[in-house]
mmCIF file of C-alpha atoms in Angstrom:
data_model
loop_
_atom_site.group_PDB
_atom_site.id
_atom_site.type_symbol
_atom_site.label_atom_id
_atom_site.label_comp_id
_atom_site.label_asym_id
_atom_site.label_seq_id
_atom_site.Cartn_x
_atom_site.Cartn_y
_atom_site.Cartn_z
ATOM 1 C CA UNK A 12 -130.901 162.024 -36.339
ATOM 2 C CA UNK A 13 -130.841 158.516 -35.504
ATOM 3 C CA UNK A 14 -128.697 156.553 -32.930
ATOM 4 C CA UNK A 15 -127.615 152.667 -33.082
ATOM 5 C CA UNK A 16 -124.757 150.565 -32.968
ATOM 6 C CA UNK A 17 -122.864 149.815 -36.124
ATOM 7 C CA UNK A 18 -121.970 146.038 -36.915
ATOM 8 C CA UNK A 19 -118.873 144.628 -35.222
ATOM 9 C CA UNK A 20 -116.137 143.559 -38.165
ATOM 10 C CA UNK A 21 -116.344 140.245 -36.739
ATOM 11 C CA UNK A 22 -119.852 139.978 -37.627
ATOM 12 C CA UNK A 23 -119.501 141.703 -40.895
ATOM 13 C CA UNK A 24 -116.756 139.034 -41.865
ATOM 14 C CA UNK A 25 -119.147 136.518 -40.956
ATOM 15 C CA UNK A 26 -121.689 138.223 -42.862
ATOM 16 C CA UNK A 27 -119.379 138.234 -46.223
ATOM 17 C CA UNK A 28 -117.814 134.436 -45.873
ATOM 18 C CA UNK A 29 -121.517 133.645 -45.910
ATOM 19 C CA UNK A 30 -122.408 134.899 -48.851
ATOM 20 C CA UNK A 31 -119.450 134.041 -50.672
ATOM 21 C CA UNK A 32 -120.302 130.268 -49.635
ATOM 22 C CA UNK A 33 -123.333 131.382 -52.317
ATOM 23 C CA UNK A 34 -121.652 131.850 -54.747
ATOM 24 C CA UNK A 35 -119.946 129.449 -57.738
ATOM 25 C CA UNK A 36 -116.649 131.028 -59.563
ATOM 26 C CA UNK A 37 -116.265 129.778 -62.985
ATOM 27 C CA UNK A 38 -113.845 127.001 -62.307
ATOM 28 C CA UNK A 39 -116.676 125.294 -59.617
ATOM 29 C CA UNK A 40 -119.322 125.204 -62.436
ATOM 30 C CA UNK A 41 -116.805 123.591 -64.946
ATOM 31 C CA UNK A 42 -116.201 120.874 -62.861
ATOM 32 C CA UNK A 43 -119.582 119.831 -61.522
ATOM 33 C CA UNK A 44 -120.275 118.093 -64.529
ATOM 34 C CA UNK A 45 -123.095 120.095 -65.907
ATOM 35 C CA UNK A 46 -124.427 118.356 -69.231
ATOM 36 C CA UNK A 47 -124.119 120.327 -72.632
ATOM 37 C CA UNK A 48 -126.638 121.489 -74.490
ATOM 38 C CA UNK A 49 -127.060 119.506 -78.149
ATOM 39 C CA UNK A 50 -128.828 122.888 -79.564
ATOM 40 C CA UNK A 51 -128.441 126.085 -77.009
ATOM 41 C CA UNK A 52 -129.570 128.323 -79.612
ATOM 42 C CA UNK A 53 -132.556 126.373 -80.410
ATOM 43 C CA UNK A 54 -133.057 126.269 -76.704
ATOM 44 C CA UNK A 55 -132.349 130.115 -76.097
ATOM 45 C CA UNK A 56 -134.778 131.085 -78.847
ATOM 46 C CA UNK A 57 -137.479 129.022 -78.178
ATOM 47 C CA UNK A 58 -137.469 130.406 -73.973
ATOM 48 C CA UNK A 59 -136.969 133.969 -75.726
ATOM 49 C CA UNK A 60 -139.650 133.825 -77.882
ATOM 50 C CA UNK A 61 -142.089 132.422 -75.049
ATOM 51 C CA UNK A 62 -140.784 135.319 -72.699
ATOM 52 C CA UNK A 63 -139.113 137.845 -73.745
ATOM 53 C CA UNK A 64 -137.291 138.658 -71.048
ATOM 54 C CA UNK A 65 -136.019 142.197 -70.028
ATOM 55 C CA UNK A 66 -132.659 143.423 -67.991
ATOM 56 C CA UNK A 67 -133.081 141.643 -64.698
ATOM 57 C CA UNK A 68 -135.358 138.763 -65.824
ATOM 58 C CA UNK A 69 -134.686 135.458 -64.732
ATOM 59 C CA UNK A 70 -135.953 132.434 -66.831
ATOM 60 C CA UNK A 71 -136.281 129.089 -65.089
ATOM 61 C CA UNK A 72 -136.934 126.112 -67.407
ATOM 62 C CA UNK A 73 -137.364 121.758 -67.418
ATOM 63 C CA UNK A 74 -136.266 120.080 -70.625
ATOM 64 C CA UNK A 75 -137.071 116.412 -70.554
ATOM 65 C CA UNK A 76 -134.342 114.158 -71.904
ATOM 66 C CA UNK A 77 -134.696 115.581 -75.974
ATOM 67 C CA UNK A 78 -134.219 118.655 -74.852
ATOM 68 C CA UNK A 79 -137.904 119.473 -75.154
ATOM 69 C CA UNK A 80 -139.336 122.119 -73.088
ATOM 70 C CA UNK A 81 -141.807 120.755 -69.975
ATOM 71 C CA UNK A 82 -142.716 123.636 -68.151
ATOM 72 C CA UNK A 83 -141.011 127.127 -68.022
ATOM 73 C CA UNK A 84 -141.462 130.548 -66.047
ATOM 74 C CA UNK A 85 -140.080 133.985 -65.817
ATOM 75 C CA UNK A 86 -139.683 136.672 -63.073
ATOM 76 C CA UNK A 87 -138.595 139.277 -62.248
ATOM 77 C CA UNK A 88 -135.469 139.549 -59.567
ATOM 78 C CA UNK A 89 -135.835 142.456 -57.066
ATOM 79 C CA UNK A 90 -133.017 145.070 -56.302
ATOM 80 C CA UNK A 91 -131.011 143.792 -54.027
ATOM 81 C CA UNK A 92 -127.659 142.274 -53.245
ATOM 82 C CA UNK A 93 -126.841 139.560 -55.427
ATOM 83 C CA UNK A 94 -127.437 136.011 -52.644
ATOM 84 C CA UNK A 95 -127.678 132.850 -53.882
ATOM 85 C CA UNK A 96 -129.954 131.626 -51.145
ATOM 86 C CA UNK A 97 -132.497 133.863 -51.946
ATOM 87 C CA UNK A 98 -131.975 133.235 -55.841
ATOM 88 C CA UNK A 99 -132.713 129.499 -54.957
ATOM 89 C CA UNK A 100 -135.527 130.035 -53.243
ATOM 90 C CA UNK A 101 -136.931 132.156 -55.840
ATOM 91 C CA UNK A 102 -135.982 129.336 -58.153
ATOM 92 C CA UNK A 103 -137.703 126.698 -55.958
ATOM 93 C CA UNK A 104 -140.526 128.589 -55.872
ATOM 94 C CA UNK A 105 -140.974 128.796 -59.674
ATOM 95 C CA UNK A 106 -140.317 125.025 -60.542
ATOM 96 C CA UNK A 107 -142.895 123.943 -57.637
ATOM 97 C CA UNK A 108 -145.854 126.130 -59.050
ATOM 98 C CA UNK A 109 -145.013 124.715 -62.541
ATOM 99 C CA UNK A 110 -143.773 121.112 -62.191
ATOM 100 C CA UNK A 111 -143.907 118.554 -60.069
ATOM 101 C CA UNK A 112 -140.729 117.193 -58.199
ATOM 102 C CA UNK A 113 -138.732 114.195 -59.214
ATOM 103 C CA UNK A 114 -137.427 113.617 -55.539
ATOM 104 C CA UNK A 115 -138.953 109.931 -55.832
ATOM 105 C CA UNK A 116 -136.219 109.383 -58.759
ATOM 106 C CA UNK A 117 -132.790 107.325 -57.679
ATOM 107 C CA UNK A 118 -131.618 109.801 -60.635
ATOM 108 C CA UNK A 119 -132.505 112.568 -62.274
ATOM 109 C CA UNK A 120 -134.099 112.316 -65.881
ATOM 110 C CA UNK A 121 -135.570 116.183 -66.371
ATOM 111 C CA UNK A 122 -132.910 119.227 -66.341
ATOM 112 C CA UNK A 123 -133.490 122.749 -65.777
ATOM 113 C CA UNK A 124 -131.822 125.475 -67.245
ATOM 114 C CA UNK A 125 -131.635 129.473 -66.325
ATOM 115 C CA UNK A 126 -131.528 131.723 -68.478
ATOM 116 C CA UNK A 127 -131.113 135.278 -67.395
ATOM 117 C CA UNK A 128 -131.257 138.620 -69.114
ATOM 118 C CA UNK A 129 -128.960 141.918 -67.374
ATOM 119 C CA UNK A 130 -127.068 144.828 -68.527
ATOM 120 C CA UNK A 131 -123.027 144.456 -69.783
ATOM 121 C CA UNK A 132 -121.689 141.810 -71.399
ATOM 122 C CA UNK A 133 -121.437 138.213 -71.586
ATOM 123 C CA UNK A 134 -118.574 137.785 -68.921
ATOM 124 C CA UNK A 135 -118.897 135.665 -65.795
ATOM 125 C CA UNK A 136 -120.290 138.055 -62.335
ATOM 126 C CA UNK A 137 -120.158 138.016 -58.714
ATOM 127 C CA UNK A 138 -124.426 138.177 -59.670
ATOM 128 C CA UNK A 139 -123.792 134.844 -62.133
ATOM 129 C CA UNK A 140 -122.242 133.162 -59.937
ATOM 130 C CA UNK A 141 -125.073 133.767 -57.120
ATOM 131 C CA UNK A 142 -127.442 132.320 -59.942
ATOM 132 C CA UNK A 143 -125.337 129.160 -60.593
ATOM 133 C CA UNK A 144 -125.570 128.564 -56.717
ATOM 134 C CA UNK A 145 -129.075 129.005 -56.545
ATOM 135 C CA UNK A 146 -129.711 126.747 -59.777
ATOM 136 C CA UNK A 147 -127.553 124.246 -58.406
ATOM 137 C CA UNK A 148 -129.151 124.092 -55.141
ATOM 138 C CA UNK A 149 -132.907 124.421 -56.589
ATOM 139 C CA UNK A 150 -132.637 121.298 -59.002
ATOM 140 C CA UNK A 151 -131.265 119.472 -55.639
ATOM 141 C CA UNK A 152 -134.494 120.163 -53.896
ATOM 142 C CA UNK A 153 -136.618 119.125 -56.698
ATOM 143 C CA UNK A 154 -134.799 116.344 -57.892
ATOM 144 C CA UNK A 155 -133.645 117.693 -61.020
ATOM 145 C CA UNK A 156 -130.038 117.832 -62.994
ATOM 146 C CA UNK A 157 -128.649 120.976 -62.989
ATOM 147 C CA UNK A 158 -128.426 122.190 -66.906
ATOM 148 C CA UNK A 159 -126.466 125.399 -68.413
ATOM 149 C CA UNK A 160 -126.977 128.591 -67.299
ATOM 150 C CA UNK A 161 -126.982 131.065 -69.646
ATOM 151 C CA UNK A 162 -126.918 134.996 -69.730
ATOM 152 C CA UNK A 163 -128.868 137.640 -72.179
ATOM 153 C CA UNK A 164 -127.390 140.685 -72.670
ATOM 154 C CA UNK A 165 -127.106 143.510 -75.226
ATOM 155 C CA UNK A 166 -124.356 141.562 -76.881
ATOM 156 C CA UNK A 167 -126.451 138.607 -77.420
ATOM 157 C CA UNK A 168 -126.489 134.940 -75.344
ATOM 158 C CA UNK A 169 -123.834 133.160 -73.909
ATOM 159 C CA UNK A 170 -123.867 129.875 -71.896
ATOM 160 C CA UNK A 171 -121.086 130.161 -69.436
ATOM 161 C CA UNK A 172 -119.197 127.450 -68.736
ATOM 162 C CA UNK A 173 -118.912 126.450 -72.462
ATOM 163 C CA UNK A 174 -117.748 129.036 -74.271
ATOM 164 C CA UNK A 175 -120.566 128.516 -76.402
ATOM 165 C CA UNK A 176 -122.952 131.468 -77.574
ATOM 166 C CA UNK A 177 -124.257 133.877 -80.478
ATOM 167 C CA UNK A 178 -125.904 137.441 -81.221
ATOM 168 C CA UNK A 179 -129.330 136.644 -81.463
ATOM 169 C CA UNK A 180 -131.205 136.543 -79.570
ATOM 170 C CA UNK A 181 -130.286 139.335 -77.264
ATOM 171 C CA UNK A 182 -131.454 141.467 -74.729
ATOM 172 C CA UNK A 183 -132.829 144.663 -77.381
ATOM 173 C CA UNK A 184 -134.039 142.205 -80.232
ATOM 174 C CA UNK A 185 -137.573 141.016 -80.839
ATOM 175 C CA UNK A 186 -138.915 137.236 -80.153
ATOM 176 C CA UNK A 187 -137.819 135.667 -83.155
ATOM 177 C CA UNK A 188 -140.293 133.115 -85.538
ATOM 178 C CA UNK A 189 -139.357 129.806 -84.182
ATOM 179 C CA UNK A 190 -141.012 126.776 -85.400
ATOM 180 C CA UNK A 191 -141.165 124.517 -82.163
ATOM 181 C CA UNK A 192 -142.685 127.701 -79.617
ATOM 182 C CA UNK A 193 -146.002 126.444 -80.895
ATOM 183 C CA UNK A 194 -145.691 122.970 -79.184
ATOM 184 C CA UNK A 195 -144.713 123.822 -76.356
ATOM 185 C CA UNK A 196 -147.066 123.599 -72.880
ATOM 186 C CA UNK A 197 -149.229 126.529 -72.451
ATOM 187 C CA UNK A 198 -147.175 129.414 -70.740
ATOM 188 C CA UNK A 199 -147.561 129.253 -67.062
ATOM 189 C CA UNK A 200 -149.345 131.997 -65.327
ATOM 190 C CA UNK A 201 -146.663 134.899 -64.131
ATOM 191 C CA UNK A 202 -147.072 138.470 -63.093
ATOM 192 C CA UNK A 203 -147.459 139.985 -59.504
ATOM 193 C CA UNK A 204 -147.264 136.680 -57.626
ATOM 194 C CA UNK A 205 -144.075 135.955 -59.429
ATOM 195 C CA UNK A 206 -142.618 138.899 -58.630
ATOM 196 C CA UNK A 207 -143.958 139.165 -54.825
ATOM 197 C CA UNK A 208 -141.531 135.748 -54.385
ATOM 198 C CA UNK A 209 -138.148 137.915 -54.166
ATOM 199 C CA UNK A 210 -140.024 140.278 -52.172
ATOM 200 C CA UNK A 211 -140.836 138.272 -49.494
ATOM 201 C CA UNK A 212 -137.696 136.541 -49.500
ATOM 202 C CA UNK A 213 -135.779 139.473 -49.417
ATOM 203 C CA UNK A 214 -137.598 140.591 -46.480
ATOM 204 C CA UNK A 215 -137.108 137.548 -44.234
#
């Protein structure tokens, strides 16, 4: 048996307007101006093909100013309450041990996109919505714009925001031939030190 004191409600209110000051609704993300995608399928396939993600991978992208993929990497995001701090760390993370910042720019030219892969459907989340925080909030620190985010799912991709998506790729099928995959950078290393990030995080 164990003894302690349980959380005042004060300090769990705190706790919860906290997090919810992590998190973008829909109707924030419309009106921060994020810039379309000319081809998000061409886009989605190409990160799919390089990654393949599974349920409950995140992949983190820079497209310069064709929409041409710089530098990409994918991770895995622990179990754990959905907090966009920690997502944008994670995020952070990623684009520093794969890019170089642009924090010397008086404006951004290079955008990063998210695209991330989870179980239901294409419909906006308390969990998206952490993710569009932390993307938002990543590509401040490294003086990127802050592109589309876009979700994976069994259904097939959708970038939300736009209204814009399709069937394939999704989250069951395989990487699918795509022309442009070849010319893209080398993948980036990711594995265990990738996936230690969250862990860390989450501990602090």
């Amino acid at each position: 048996m164990t003894f302690g004191f349980a959380p005042s409600s004060a300090a769990s209110l705190s706790t919860a307007a906290a997090s919810a000051h992590r998190v973008l609704e829909p109707a924030e993300w419309a009106s921060a101006g994020i810039p379309l995608l000319r081809n998000p399928r061409e886009v989605v396939s190409g990160l799919h093909a390089r990654h393949h993600p599974g349920p409950a991978t995140a992949v983190v992208a820079v497209l310069d100013p064709d929409e041409r993929v710089q530098a990409s990497a994918s991770f895995v995001r622990r179990p754990a309450p959905a907090d966009g701090w920690m997502f944008r760390n994670a995020l952070l993370s990623q684009l520093r041990r794969v890019i170089p910042h642009d924090l010397r720019r008086r404006t951004p030219v290079r955008t990063a996109v998210l695209l991330y892969c989870r179980e239901g459907d294409g419909r906006w989340t308390e969990e998206d919505g952490a993710w569009m925080w932390g993307l938002r909030d990543a590509c401040t620190l490294h003086g990127l714009r802050c592109g589309a985010y876009i979700t994976l799912t069994r259904e097939g991709w959708q970038v939300l925001g736009e209204g814009r998506g399709g069937r394939r790729p999704n989250a069951d099928s395989a990487p699918e031939p795509f022309g442009s995959a070849a010319s893209l950078p080398p993948l980036p290393r990711t594995g265990g030190a990738a996936s230690e990030v969250l862990r860390r995080v989450a501990a602090r």
